Short mmCIF file of C-alpha atoms in Angstrom, two decimals:
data_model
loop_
_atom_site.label_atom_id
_atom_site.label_comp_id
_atom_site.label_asym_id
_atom_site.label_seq_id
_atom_site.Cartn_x
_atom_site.Cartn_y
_atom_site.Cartn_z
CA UNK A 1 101.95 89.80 106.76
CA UNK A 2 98.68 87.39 106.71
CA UNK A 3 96.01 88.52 109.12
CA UNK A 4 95.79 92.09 108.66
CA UNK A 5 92.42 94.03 108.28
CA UNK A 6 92.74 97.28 107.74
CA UNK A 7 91.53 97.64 103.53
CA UNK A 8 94.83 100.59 103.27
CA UNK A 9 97.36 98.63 104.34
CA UNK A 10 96.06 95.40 102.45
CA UNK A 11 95.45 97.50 99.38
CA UNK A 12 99.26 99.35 99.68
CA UNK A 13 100.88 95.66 100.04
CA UNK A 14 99.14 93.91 97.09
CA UNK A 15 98.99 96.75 94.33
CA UNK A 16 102.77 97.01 94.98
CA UNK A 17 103.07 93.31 94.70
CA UNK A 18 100.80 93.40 91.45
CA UNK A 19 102.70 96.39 90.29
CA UNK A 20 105.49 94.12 89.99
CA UNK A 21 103.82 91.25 88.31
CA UNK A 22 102.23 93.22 85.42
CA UNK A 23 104.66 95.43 84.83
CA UNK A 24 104.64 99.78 85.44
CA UNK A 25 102.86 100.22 82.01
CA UNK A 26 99.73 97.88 82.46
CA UNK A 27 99.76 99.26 86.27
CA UNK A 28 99.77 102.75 85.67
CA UNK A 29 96.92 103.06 83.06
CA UNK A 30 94.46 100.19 84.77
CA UNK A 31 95.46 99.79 88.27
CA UNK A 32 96.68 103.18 89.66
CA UNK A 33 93.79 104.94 88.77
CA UNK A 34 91.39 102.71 90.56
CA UNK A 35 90.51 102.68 94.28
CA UNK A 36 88.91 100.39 96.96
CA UNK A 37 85.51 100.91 98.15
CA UNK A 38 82.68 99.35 100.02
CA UNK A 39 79.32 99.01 99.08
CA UNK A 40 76.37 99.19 101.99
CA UNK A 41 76.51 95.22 102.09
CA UNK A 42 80.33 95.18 103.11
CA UNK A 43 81.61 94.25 99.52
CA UNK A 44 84.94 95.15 98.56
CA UNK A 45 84.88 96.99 95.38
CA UNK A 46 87.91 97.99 93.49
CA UNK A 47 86.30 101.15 91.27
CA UNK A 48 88.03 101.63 87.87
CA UNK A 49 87.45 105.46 86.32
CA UNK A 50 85.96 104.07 82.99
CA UNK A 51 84.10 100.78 81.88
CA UNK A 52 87.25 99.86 79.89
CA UNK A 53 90.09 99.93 82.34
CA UNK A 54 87.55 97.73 84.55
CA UNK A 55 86.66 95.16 81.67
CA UNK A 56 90.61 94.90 81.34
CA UNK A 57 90.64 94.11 84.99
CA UNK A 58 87.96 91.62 84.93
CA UNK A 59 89.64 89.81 82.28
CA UNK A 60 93.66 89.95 83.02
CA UNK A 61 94.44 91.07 86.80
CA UNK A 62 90.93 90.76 89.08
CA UNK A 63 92.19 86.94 89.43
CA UNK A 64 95.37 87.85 90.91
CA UNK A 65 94.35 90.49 92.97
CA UNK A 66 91.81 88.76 94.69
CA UNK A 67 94.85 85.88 95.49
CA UNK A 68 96.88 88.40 96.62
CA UNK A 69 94.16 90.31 98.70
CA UNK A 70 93.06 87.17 100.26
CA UNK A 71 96.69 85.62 101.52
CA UNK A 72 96.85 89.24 103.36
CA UNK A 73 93.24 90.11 104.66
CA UNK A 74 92.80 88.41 108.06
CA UNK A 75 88.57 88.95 107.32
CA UNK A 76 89.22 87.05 104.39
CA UNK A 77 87.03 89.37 101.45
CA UNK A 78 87.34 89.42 97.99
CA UNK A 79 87.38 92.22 95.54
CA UNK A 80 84.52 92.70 92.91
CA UNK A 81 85.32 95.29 90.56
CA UNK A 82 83.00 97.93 88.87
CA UNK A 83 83.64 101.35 86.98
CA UNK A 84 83.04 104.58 88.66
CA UNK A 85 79.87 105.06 86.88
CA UNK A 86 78.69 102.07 88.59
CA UNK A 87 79.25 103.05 92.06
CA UNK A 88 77.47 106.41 92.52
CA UNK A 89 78.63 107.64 96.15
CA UNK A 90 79.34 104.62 97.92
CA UNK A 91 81.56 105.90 100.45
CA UNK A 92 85.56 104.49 100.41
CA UNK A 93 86.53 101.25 101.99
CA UNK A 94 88.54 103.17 104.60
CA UNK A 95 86.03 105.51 105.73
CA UNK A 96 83.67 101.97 106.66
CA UNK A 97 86.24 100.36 108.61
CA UNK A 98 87.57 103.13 110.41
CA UNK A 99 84.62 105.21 111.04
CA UNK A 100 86.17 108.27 109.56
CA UNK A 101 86.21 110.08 106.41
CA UNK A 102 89.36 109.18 104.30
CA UNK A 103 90.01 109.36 100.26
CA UNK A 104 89.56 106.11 98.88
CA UNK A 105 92.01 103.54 98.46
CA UNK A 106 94.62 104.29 95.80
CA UNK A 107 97.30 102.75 94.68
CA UNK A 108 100.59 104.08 95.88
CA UNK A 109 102.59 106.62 94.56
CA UNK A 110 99.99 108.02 92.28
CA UNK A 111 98.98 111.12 91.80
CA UNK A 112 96.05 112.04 90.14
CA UNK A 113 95.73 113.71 86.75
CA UNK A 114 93.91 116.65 86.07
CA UNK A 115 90.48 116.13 84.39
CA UNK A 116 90.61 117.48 80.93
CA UNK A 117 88.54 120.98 79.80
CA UNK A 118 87.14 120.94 76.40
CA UNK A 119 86.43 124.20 74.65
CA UNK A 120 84.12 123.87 71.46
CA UNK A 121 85.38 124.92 68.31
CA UNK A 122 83.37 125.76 65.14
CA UNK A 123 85.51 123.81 62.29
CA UNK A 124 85.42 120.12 63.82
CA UNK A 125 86.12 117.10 62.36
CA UNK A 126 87.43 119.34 59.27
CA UNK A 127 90.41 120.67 61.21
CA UNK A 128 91.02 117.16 61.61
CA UNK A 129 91.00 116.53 57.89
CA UNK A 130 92.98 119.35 57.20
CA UNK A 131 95.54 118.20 59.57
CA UNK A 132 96.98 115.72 57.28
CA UNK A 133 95.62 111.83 59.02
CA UNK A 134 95.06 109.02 56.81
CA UNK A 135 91.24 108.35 56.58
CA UNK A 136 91.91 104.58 56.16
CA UNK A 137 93.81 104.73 59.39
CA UNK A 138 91.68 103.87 62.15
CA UNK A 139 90.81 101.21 64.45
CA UNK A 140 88.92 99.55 62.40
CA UNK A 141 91.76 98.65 60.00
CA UNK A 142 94.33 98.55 62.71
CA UNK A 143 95.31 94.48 63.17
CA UNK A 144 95.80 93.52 66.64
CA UNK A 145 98.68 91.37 67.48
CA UNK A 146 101.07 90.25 71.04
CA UNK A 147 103.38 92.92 70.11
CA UNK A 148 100.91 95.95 69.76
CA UNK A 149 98.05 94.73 72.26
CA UNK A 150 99.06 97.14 75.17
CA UNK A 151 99.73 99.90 72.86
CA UNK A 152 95.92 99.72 70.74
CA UNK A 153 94.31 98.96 74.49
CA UNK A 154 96.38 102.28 75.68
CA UNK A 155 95.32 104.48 72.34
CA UNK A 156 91.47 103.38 72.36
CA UNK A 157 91.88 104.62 76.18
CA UNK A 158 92.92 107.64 75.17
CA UNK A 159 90.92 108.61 72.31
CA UNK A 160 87.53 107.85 74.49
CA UNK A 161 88.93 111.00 76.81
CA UNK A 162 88.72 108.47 79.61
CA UNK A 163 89.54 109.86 83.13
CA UNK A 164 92.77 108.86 84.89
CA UNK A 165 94.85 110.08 81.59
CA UNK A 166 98.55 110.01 81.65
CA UNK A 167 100.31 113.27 79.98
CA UNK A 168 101.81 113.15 77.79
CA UNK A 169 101.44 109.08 76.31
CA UNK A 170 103.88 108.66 74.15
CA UNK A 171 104.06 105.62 71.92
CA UNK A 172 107.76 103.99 70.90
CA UNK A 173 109.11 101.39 68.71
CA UNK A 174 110.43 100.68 65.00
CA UNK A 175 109.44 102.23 61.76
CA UNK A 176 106.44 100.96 60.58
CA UNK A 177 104.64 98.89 63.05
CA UNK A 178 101.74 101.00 63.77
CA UNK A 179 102.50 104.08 65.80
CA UNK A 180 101.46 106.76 62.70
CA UNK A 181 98.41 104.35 62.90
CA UNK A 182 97.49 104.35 66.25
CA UNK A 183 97.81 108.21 66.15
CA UNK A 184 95.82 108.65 63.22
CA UNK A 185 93.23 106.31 64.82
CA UNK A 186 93.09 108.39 68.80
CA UNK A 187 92.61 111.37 66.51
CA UNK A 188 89.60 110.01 64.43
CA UNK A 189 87.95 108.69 67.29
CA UNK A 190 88.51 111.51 69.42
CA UNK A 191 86.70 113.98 67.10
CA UNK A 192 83.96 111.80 66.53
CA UNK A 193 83.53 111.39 70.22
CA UNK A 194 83.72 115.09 70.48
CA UNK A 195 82.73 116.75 67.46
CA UNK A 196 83.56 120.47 69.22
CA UNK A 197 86.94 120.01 70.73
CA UNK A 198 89.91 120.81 68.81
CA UNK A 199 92.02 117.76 68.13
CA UNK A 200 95.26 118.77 66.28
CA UNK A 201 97.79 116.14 65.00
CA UNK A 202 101.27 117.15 63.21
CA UNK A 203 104.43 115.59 62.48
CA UNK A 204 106.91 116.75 63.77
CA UNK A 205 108.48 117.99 60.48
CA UNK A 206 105.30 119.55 59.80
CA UNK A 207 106.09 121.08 63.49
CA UNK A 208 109.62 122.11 62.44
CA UNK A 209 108.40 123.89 59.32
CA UNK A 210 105.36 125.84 60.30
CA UNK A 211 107.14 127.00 63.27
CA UNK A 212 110.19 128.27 61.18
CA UNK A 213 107.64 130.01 58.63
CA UNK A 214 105.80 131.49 61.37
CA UNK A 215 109.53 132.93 62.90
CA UNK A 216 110.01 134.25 59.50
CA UNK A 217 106.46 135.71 58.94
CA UNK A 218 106.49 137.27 62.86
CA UNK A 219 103.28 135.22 63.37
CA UNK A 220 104.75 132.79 66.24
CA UNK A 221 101.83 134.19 68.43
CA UNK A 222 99.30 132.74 65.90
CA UNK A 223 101.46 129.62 66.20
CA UNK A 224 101.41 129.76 69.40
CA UNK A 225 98.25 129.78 69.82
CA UNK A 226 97.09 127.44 67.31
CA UNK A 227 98.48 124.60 69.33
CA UNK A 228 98.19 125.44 72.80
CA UNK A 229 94.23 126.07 72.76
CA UNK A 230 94.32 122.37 71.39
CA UNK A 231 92.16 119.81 73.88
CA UNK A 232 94.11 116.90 71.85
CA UNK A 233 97.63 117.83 70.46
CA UNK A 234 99.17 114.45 68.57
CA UNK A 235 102.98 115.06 67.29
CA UNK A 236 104.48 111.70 65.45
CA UNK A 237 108.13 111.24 64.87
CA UNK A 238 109.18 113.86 68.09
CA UNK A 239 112.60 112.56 67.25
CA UNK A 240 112.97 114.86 64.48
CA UNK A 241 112.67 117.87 66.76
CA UNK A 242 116.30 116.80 67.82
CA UNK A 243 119.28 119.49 67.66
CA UNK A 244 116.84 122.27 66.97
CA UNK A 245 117.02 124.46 70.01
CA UNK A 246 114.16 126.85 69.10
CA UNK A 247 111.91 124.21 68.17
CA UNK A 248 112.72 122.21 71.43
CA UNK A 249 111.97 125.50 73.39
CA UNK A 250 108.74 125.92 71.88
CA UNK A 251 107.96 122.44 71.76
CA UNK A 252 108.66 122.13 75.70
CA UNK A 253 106.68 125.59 76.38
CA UNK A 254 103.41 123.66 74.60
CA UNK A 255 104.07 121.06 76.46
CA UNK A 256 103.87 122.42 79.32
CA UNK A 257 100.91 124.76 78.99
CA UNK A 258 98.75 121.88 77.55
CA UNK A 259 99.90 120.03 80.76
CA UNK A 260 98.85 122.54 83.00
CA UNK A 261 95.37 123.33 81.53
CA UNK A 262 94.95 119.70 81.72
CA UNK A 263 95.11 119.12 77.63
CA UNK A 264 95.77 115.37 76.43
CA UNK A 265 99.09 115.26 74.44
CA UNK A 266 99.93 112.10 72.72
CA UNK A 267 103.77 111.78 71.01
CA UNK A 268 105.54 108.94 69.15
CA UNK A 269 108.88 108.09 68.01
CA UNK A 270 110.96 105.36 67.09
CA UNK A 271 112.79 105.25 70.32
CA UNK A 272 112.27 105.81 74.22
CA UNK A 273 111.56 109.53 75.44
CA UNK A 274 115.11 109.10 77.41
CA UNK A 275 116.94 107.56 74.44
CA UNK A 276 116.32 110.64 72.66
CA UNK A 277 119.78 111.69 73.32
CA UNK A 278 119.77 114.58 70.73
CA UNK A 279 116.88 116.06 72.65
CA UNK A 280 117.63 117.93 75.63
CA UNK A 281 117.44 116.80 78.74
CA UNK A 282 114.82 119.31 80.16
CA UNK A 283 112.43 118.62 77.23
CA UNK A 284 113.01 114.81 77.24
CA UNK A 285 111.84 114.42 81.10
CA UNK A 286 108.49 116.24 80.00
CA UNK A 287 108.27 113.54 76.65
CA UNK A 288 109.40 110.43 79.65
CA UNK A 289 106.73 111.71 82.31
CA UNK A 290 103.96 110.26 81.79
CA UNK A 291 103.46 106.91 80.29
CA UNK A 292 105.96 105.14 77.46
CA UNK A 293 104.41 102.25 75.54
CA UNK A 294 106.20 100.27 73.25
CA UNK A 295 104.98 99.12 69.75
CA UNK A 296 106.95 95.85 69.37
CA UNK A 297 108.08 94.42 66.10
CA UNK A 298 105.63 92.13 64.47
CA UNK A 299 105.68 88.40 64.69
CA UNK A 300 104.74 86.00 61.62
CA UNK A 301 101.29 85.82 63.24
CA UNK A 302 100.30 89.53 62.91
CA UNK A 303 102.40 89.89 59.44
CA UNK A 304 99.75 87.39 58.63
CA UNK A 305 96.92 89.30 59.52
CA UNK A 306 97.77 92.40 58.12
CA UNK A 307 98.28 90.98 55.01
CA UNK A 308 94.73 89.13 54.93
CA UNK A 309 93.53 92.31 56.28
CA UNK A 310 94.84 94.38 53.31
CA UNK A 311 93.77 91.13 50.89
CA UNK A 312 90.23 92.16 52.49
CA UNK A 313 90.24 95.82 52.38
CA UNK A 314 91.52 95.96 48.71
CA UNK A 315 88.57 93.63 48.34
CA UNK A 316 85.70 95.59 49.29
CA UNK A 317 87.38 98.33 47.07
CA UNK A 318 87.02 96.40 44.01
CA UNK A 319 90.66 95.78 42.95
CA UNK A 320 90.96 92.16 43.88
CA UNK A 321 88.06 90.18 43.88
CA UNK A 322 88.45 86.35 46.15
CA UNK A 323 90.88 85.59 48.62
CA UNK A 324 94.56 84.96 48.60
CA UNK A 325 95.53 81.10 49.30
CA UNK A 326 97.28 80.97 52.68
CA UNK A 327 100.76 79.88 51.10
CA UNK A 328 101.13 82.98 49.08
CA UNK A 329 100.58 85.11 52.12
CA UNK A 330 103.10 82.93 53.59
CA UNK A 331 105.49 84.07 50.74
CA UNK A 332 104.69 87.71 50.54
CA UNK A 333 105.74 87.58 54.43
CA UNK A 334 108.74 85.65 53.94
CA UNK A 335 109.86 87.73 51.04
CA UNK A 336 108.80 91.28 53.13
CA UNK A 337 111.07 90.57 56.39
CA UNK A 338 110.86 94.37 56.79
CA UNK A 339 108.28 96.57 58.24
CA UNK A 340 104.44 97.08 57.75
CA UNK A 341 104.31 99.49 55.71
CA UNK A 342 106.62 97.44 53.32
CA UNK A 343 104.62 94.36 53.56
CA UNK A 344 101.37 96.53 52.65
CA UNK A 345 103.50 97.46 49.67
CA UNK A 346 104.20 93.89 48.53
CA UNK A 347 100.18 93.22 48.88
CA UNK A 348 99.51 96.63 46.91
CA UNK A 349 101.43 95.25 44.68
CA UNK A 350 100.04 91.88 44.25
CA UNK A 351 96.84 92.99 44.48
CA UNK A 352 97.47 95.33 40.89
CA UNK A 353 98.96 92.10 39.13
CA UNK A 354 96.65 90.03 40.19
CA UNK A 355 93.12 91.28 39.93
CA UNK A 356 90.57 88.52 39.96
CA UNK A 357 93.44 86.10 39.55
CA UNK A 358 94.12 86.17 43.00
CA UNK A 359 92.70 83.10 44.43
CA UNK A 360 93.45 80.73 42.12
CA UNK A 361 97.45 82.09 41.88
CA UNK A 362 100.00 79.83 43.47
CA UNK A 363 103.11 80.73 45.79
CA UNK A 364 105.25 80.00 42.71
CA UNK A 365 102.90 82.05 40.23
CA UNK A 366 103.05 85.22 42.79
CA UNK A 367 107.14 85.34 42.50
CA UNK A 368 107.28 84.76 38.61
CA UNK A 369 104.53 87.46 38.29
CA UNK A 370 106.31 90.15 40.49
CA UNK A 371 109.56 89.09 39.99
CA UNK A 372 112.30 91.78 41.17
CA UNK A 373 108.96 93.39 43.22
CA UNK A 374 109.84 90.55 45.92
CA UNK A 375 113.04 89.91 47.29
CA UNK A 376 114.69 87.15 45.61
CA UNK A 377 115.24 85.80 49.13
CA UNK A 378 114.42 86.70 52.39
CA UNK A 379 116.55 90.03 53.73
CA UNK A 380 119.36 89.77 56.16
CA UNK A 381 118.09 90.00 59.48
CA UNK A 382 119.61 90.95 62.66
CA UNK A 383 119.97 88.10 64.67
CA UNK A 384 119.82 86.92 68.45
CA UNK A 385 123.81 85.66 67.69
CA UNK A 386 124.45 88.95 66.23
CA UNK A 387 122.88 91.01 69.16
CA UNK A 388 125.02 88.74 72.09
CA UNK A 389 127.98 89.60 70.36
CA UNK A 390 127.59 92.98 69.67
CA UNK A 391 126.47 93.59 73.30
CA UNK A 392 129.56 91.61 74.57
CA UNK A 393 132.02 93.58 72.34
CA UNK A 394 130.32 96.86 73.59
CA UNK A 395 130.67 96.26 77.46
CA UNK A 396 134.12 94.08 77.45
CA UNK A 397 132.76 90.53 77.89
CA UNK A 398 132.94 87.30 76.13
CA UNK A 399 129.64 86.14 74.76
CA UNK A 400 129.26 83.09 76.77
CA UNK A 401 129.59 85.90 79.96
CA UNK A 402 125.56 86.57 78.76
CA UNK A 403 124.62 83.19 78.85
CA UNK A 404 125.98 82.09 82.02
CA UNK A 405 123.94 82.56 85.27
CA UNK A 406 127.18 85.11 86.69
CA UNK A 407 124.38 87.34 87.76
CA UNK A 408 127.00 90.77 89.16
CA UNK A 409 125.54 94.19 87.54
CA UNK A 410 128.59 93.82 84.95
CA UNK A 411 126.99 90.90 83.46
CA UNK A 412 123.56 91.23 84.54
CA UNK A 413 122.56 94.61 82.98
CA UNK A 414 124.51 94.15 79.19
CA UNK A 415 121.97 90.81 79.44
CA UNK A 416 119.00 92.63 80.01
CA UNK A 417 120.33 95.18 77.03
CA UNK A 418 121.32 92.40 74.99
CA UNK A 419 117.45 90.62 75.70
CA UNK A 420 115.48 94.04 75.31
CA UNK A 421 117.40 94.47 71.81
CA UNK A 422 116.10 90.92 70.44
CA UNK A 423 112.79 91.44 71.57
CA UNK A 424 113.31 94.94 69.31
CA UNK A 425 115.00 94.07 66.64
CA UNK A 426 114.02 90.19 66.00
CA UNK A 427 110.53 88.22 65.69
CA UNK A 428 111.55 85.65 68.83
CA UNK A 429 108.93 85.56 71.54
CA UNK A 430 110.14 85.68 75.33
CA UNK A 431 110.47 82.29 75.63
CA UNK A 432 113.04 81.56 72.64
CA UNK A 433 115.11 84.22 73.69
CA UNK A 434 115.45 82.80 76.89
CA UNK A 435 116.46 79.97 75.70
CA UNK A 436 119.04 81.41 73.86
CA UNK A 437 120.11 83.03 76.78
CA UNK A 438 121.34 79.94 78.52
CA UNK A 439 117.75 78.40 78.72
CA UNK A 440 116.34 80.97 81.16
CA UNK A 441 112.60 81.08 81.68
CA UNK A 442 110.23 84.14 79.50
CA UNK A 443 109.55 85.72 82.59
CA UNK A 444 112.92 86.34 83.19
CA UNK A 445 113.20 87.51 79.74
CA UNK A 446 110.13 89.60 80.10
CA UNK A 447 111.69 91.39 83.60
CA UNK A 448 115.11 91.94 81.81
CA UNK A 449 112.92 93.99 78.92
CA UNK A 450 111.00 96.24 81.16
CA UNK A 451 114.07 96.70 83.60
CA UNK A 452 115.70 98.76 80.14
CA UNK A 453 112.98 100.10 79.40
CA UNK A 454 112.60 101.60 82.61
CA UNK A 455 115.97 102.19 83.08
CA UNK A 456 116.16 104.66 79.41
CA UNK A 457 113.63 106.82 81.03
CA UNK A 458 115.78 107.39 84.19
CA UNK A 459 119.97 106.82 83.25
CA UNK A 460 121.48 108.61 80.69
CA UNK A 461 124.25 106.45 80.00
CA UNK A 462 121.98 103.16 79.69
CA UNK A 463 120.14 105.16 77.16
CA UNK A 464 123.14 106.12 75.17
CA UNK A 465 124.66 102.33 75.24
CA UNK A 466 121.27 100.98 73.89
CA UNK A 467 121.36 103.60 71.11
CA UNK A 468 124.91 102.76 69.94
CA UNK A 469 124.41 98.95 70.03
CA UNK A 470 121.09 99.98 68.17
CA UNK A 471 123.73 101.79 65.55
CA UNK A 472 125.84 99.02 65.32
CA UNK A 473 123.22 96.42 64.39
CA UNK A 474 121.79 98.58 61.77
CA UNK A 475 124.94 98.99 60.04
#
């Protein structure tokens, strides 16, 4: 393929080779977006819609795109990247080198998004308080870890309004490892970004229940209306809409006005839009059609964090006064092998026996003060043993079938399952779990993951086997 010239066919062959290193999520919200231009010295410029997505360039792909450019250009360029602010009307790379007026250079298979319309409202950043968010939770507080990175890099790109959105972006993992946060935090930022628009955020109880009153009251055009001349509509916990039919029908009808007048929707929920399976079908392809990113479970490293960060926060409010000795946040982790929120409990908790005790208090001191507050041991946790056999019961196979290198779909696929459920439900990073998987390499490991997770948002059935093995190992 070396030796061609022409910038569209060089550009189609290495995005679809990068699309395949990075993986569709990183792709579709940096990459796809972006197109190839020249400036009036000949420079290949890739043009990113906001300063963000091209900082995120600089920093994790430019490197690899310029490789990949350069083992296919015959002229033998390289890419410099800059954000469309930047660029003012240079004309597109194709236009140049053919002598005609094209588009620019896109990545394939993309089609744009509508740019959003804002209409000012008079109440502001009160609707938003009135809405029910957290004022504590916002990015500021939020603690950036391996597992969440994509996820707080996706949110901060949404609550900035940038251009190229994806609609709806809807944010998926385990209780209480940051989506109510992140949700919170797009909605804070949003409003103070745009004091006039109308940014409202619900749960999806809170959905359920003012949509039933309004039924009842014979106001569902006020309803109606309150949501759909939203510019920002943020529902967490969508799961709970399941097995309602009304509410799914009026949930999907939002849905799909916002959509059309070019509205930003973001969702959450503790599973995949496509392994909602007690959402219907129709109404689950809207929630899977724009861009799914996982919130992974939290590794020692980021428990750790959080907890100093708490430690810090209930500092500057007075309640604790020092810093906790890094063993005893080493206990309260070990002790809390459950979710955030849980851990933040165990430091609340701390934090009210100790006072300004707290630095000079021991890992010992900490478990005789709380006592039955901390688990007398650490909780039984779902292991990577557990998960292989589990998976193998599920599909018919022995467990050493998942560790071998058979590689036929019958074996292959309950692998990738079994892999995508450890990186869920345990704190091993890619490259122990392929080791437990008969020593294969993390990117392997890493493939295997986003192969299910594509897969939920497209087959019904490998939805519905992840959510029964996801039954089974929580008992």
């Amino acid at each position: 393929m070396a030796g061609m010239t022409d910038p569209d066919r060089i550009w189609t062959e290495a995005a679809g080779r990068l699309r395949s290193e990075i993986g569709e999520g990183a792709f579709s919200s940096y990459i796809a977006p972006s197109a190839v231009r020249i400036d009036t010295a000949g420079q290949l410029i890739l043009v990113t819609p906001t300063a963000y997505a091209r900082d995120w360039v600089r920093k994790n792909a430019l490197r690899r795109m310029n490789e990949l450019w350069l083992g296919l250009d015959g002229l033998s360029r390289r890419l410099e990247v800059r954000c469309r602010a930047e660029m003012g009307s240079t004309p597109p790379a194709s236009q140049v080198a053919a002598g005609r007026a094209e588009a620019p250079i896109t990545a394939p298979n993309v089609v744009p998004m509508p740019m959003a319309t804002v209409a000012p409202v008079a109440d502001g950043a009160r609707a938003v308080r009135a809405a029910g968010l957290q004022e504590r939770l916002t990015f500021d507080s939020f603690v950036e870890g391996q597992g969440n990175a994509f996820a707080l890099a996706i949110a901060r790109q949404a609550a900035a309004w940038a251009d190229g959105h994806f609609n709806p972006i809807f944010f998926c993992g385990p209780y209480g490892y940051g989506k109510t946060h992140l949700l919170n935090a797009i909605a804070w930022e949003a409003q103070r970004l745009r004091p006039d628009a109308k940014v409202v955020y619900l749960t999806a109880e809170r959905f359920l229940s003012t949509f039933v009153r309004a039924m009842q009251d014979r106001s569902t055009a006020i309803f109606k209306e309150s949501l759909r001349s939203a510019d920002m509509l943020l529902i967490d916990d969508v799961q709970f809409v399941g097995g309602k039919a009304s509410t799914q029908d009026e949930l999907l009808a939002t849905l799909t006005s916002l959509i059309e007048d070019g509205k930003r929707i973001i969702l959450s929920a503790d599973r995949p839009p496509m392994a909602l399976t007690e959402v219907e079908p129709r109404l689950r392809s809207h929630l899977a059609s724009g861009l799914t990113c996982p919130v992974e479970p939290a590794d020692r490293a980021l428990k750790l964090a959080v907890a100093r960060n708490r430690i810090a926060a209930l500092a500057g409010l007075g309640v604790v006064s020092g810093e906790a000795r890094p063993e005893v946040l080493e206990h309260l982790v070990d002790r809390t092998p459950g979710s955030m929120r849980e851990l933040e409990g165990a430091v609340n908790t701390l934090a009210a026996v100790a006072g300004a005790r707290l630095s000079a208090l021991t890992a010992d001191e900490v478990q005789a003060l709380l006592g039955s507050a901390l688990r007398g041991g650490p909780e039984r946790r779902i292991t990577v043993d557990e998960i292989q056999k589990t998976v193998a019961e599920h599909f018919t196979l022995k467990q050493a079938d998942l560790l071998s290198e058979r590689r036929t779909r019958s074996v292959a696929r309950p692998r990738q399952i079994a892999m995508w459920l450890c990186k869920q439900h345990t704190t091993r990073s890619y490259p122990d779990i392929g080791r437990r998987f008969g020593g294969r390499d993390h990117t392997t490991v890493l493939h295997g993951v986003r192969k299910i997770e594509e897969l939920m948002a497209q087959d019904d059935q490998i939805a519905r086997d992840v959510e029964a093995l996801t039954r089974k190992l929580r008992g």
